[in-house]
Protein backbone atom coordinates (compact mmCIF):
# COMPACT_ATOMS: atom_id res chain seq x y z
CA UNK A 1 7.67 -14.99 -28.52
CA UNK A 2 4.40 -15.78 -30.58
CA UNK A 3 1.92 -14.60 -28.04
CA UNK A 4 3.94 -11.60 -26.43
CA UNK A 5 6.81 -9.53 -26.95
CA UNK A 6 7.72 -10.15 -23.56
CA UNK A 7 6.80 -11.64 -20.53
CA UNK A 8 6.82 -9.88 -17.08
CA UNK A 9 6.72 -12.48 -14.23
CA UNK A 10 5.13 -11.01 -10.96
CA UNK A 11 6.37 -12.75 -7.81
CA UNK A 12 4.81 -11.42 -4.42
CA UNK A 13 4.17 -13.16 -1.11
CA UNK A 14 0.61 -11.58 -0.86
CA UNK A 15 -1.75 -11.73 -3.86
CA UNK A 16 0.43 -9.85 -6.39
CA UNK A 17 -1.85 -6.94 -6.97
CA UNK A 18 0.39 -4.12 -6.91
CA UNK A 19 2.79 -5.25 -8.76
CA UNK A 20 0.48 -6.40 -11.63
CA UNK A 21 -0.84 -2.94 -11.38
CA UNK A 22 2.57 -1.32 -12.00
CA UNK A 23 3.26 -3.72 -14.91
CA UNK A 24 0.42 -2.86 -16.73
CA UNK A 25 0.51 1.24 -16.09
CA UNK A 26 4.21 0.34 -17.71
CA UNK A 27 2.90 -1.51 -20.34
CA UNK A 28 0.65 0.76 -21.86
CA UNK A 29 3.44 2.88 -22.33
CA UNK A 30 4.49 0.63 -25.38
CA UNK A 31 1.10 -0.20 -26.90
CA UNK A 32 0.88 -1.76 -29.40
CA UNK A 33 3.72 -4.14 -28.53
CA UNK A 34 2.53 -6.71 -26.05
CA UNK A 35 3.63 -7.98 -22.76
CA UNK A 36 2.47 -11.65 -21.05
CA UNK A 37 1.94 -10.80 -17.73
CA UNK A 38 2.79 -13.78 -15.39
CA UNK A 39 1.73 -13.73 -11.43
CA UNK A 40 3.07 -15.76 -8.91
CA UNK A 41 1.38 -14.97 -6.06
CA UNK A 42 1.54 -15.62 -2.07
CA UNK A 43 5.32 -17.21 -2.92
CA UNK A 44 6.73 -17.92 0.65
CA UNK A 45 9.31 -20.07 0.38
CA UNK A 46 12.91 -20.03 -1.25
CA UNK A 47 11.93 -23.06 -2.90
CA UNK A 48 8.95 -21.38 -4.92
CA UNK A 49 11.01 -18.16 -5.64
CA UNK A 50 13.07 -21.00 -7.57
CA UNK A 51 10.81 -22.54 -8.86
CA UNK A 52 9.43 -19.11 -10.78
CA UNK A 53 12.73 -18.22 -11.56
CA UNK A 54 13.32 -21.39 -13.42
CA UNK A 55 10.32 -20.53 -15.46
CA UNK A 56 11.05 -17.17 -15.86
CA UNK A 57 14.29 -18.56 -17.50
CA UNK A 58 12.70 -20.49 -20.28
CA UNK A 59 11.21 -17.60 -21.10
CA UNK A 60 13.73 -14.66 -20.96
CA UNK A 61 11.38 -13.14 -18.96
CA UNK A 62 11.91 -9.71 -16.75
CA UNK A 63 10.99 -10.39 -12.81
CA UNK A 64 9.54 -7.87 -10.66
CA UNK A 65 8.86 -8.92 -7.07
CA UNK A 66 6.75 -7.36 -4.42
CA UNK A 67 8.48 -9.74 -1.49
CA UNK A 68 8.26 -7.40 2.24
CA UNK A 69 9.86 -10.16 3.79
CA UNK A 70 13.85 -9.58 4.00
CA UNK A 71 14.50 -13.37 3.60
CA UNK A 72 12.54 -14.21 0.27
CA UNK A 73 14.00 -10.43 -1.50
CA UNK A 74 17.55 -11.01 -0.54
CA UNK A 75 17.48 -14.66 -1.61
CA UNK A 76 15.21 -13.53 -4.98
CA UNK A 77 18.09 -10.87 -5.67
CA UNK A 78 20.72 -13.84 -5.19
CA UNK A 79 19.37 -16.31 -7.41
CA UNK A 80 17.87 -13.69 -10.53
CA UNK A 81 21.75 -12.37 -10.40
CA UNK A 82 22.68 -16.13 -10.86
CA UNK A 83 20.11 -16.71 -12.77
CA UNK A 84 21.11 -13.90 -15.30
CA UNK A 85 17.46 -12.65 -15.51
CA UNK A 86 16.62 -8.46 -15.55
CA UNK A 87 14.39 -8.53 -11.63
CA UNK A 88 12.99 -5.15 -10.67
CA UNK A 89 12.81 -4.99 -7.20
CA UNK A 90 9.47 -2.35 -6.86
CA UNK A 91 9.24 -1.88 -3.26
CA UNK A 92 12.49 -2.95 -1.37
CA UNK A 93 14.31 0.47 -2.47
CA UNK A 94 11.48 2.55 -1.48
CA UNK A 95 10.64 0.49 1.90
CA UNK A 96 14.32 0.76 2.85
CA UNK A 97 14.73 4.75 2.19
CA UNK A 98 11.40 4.65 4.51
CA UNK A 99 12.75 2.72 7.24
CA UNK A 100 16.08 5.24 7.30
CA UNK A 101 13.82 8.45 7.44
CA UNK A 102 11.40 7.22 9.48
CA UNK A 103 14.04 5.47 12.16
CA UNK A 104 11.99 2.14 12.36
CA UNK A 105 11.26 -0.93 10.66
CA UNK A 106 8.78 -1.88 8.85
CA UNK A 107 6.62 -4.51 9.94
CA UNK A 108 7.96 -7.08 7.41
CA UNK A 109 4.26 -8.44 6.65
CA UNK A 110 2.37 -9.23 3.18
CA UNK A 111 -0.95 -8.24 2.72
CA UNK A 112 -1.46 -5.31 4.68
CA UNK A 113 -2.64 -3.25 1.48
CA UNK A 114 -5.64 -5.82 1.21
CA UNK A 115 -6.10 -4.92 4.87
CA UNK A 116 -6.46 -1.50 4.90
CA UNK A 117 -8.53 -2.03 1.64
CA UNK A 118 -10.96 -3.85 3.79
CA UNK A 119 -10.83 -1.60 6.21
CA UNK A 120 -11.63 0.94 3.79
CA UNK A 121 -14.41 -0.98 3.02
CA UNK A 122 -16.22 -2.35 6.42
CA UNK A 123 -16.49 1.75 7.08
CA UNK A 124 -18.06 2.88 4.05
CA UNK A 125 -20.38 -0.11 4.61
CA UNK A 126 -21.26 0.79 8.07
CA UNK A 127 -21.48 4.53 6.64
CA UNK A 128 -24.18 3.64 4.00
CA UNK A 129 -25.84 1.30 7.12
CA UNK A 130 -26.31 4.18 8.77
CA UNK A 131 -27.70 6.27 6.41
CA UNK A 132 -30.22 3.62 5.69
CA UNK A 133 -31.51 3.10 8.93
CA UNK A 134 -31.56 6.05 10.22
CA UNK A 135 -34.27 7.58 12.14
CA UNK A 136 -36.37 4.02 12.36
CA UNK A 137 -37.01 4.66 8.43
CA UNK A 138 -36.51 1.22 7.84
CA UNK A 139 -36.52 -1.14 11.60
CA UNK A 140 -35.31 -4.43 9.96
CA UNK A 141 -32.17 -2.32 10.50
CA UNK A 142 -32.42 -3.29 14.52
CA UNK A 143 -31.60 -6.78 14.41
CA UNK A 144 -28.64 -6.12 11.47
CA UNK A 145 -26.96 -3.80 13.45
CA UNK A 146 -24.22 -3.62 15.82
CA UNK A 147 -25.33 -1.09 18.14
CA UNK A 148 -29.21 0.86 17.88
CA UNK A 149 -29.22 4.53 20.04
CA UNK A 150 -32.27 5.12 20.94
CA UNK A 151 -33.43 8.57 22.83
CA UNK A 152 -35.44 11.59 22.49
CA UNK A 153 -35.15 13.70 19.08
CA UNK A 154 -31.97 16.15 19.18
CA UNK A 155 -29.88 14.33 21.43
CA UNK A 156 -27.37 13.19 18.17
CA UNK A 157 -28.01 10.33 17.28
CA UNK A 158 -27.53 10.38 13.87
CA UNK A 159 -24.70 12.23 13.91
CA UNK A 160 -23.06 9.95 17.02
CA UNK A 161 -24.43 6.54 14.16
CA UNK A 162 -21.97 8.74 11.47
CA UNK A 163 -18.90 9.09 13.74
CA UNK A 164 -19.71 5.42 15.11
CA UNK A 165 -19.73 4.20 11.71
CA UNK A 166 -16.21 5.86 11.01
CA UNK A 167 -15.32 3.14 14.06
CA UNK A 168 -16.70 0.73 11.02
CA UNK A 169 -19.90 0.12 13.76
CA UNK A 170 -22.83 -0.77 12.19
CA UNK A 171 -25.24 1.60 13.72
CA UNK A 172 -29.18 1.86 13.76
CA UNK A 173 -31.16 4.78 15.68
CA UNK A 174 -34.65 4.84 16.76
CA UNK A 175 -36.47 7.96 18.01
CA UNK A 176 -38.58 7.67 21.29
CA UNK A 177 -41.85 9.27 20.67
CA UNK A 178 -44.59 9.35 23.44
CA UNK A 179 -47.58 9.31 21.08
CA UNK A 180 -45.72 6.15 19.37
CA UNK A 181 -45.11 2.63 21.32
CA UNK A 182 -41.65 1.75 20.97
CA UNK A 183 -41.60 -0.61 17.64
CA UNK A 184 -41.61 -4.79 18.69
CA UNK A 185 -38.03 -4.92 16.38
CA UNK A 186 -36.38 -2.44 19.50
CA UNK A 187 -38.28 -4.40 22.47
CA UNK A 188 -36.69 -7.68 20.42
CA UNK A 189 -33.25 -6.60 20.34
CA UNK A 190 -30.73 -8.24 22.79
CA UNK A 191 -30.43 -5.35 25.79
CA UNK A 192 -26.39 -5.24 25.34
CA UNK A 193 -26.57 -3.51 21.70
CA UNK A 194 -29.12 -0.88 22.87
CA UNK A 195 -27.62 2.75 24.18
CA UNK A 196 -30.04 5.28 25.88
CA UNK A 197 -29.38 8.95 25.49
CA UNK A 198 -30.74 10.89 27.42
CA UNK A 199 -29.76 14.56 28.26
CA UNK A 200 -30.90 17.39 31.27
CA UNK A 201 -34.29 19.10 29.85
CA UNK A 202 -32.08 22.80 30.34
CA UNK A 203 -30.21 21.91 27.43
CA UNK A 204 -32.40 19.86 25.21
CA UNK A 205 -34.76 22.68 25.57
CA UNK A 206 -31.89 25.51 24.33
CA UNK A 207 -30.87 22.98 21.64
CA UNK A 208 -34.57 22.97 20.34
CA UNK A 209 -35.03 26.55 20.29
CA UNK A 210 -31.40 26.77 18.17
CA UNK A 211 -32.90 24.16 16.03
CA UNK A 212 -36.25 25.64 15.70
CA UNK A 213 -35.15 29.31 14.54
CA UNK A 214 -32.88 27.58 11.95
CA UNK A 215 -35.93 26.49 10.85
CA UNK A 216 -37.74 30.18 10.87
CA UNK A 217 -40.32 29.21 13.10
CA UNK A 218 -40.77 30.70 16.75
CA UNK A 219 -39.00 29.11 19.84
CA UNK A 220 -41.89 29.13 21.58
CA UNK A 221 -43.31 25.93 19.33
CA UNK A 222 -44.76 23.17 21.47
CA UNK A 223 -41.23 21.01 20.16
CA UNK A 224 -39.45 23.39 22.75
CA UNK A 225 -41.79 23.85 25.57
CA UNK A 226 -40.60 22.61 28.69
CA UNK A 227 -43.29 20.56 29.83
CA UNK A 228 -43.07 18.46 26.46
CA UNK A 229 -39.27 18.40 27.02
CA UNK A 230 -40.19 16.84 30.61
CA UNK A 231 -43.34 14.40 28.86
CA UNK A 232 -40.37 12.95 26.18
CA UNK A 233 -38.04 12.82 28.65
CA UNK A 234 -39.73 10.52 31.23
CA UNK A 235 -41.38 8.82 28.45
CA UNK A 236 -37.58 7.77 27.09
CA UNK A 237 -36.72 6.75 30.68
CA UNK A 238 -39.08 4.53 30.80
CA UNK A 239 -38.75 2.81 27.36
CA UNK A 240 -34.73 2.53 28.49
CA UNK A 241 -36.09 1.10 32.31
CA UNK A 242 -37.57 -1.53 30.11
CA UNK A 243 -35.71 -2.24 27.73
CA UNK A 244 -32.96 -2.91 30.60
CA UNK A 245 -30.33 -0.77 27.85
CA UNK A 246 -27.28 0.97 29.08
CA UNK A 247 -27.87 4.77 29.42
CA UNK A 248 -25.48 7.81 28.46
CA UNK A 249 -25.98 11.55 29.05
CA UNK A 250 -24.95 13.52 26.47
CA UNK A 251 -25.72 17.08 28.19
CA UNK A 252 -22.69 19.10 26.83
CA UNK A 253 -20.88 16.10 25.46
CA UNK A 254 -19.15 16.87 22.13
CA UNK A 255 -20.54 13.79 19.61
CA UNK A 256 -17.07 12.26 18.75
CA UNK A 257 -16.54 12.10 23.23
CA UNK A 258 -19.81 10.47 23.51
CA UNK A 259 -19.07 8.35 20.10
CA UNK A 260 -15.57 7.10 21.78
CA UNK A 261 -17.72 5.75 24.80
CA UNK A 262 -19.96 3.95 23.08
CA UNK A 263 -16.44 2.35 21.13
CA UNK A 264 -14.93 2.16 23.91
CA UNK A 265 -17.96 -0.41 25.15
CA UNK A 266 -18.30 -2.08 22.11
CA UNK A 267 -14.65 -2.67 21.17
CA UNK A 268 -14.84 -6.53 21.25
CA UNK A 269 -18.26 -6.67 20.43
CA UNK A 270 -21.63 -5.90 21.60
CA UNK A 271 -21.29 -7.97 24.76
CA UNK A 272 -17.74 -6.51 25.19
């Protein structure tokens, strides 16, 4: 061949990527001799495996084929053998060895790498969301997000907007201050993507006093006195009463319980 030393034809029916990838980890191995690499990708018919395989003809090429569904790989191994071409079959072997030790079958459906990939993806989004507007450090957040907790400090929500965002929930949290009005972004939000937490003053004000000798400083600070515990308190009930939001005690409530009712309300949406 002028342009190659050989040509590797890569027939999937999803995008191709992971066979491409294993063509090219080969390849290397052989550097400096080069190798065409040819991708055929979402191929979903019998007709196009033909179709590639008369190509791959004219070229003496090698085939290696990424095909999940049983149909296309047992007709591609049919017509390479008649064919006479070399076809590397990358994931039937494996996928079948699977299926005996796992007692099941697989699902038989392209693309779910690119799926998970995404899903990899929408949570690390909604991770670095959170991050960003956490804490009402930046309140264009409100409107972007899926769901905005709002509540008193140290009743978790930015560790419930970390766990949410493992949900791939796009979370914002504003802190309910009495010396502050709530910001006009929170009043502006639609009522069905607001959550209240609230919590009994008891254990807000033993969580405080934790909180504030981590910190070195006396539990007897004003952050932990009871009748600013009560103040914040009825202030946040108020700004929920208002806001018309759905409320949630977390009093004792591990985060990831709380986090799961939350889900559980949002799971086809903030209206769901």
């Amino acid at each position: 061949m002028n342009s190659a030393d050989v040509a590797v034809f890569v027939v999937s029916d999803s995008a191709g990527d992971t066979g491409e990838h294993a063509v090219r980890a080969a390849a290397a191995q052989f550097y400096p001799r080069t190798i065409a690499i040819r991708r055929a990708s979402f191929v979903t018919t019998r007709e196009a495996i033909d179709a590639v395989l008369a190509s791959a003809r004219r070229e003496n090429a090698i085939v290696l084929y990424t095909l999940v569904i049983p149909h296309l790989r047992d007709h591609m191994e049919r017509r390479a053998a008649a064919e006479g071409l070399q076809a590397v079959d990358l994931l039937g072997d494996l996928i079948g060895r699977l299926e005996q030790r796992l007692g099941t079958e697989s699902r038989h459906e392209p693309g779910l790498v690119h799926m998970l990939d995404a899903d990899y993806f929408r949570k690390v989004e909604a991770m670095e969301f959170a991050v960003r507007y956490d804490d009402a450090r930046d309140l264009s957040g409100i409107a972007k997000a899926d769901i905005v907790l709002i509540g008193v400090s140290r009743t978790s929500k930015t560790p419930l907007s970390m766990v949410l965002a493992q949900k791939k929930f796009k979370v914002a949290n504003v802190p309910l201050i009495p010396e502050l009005s709530p910001p006009k972004e929170l009043l502006a939000a639609p009522p069905s993507k607001v959550v209240g937490l609230t919590i009994r003053p008891e254990a807000l004000n033993a969580i405080r006093k934790e909180r504030l000798k981590a910190l070195g400083l006396p539990d007897t600070a004003s952050y932990a006195a009871p009748e600013r515990i009560e103040a914040e308190l009825a202030y946040a009930s108020r700004v929920m009463q208002r806001i018309g939001c759905i409320v949630i005690d977390v009093s004792n409530k591990a985060v990831e319980e709380t986090a799961s009712l939350i889900a559980e309300r949002f799971a086809n949406g903030p209206d769901g």
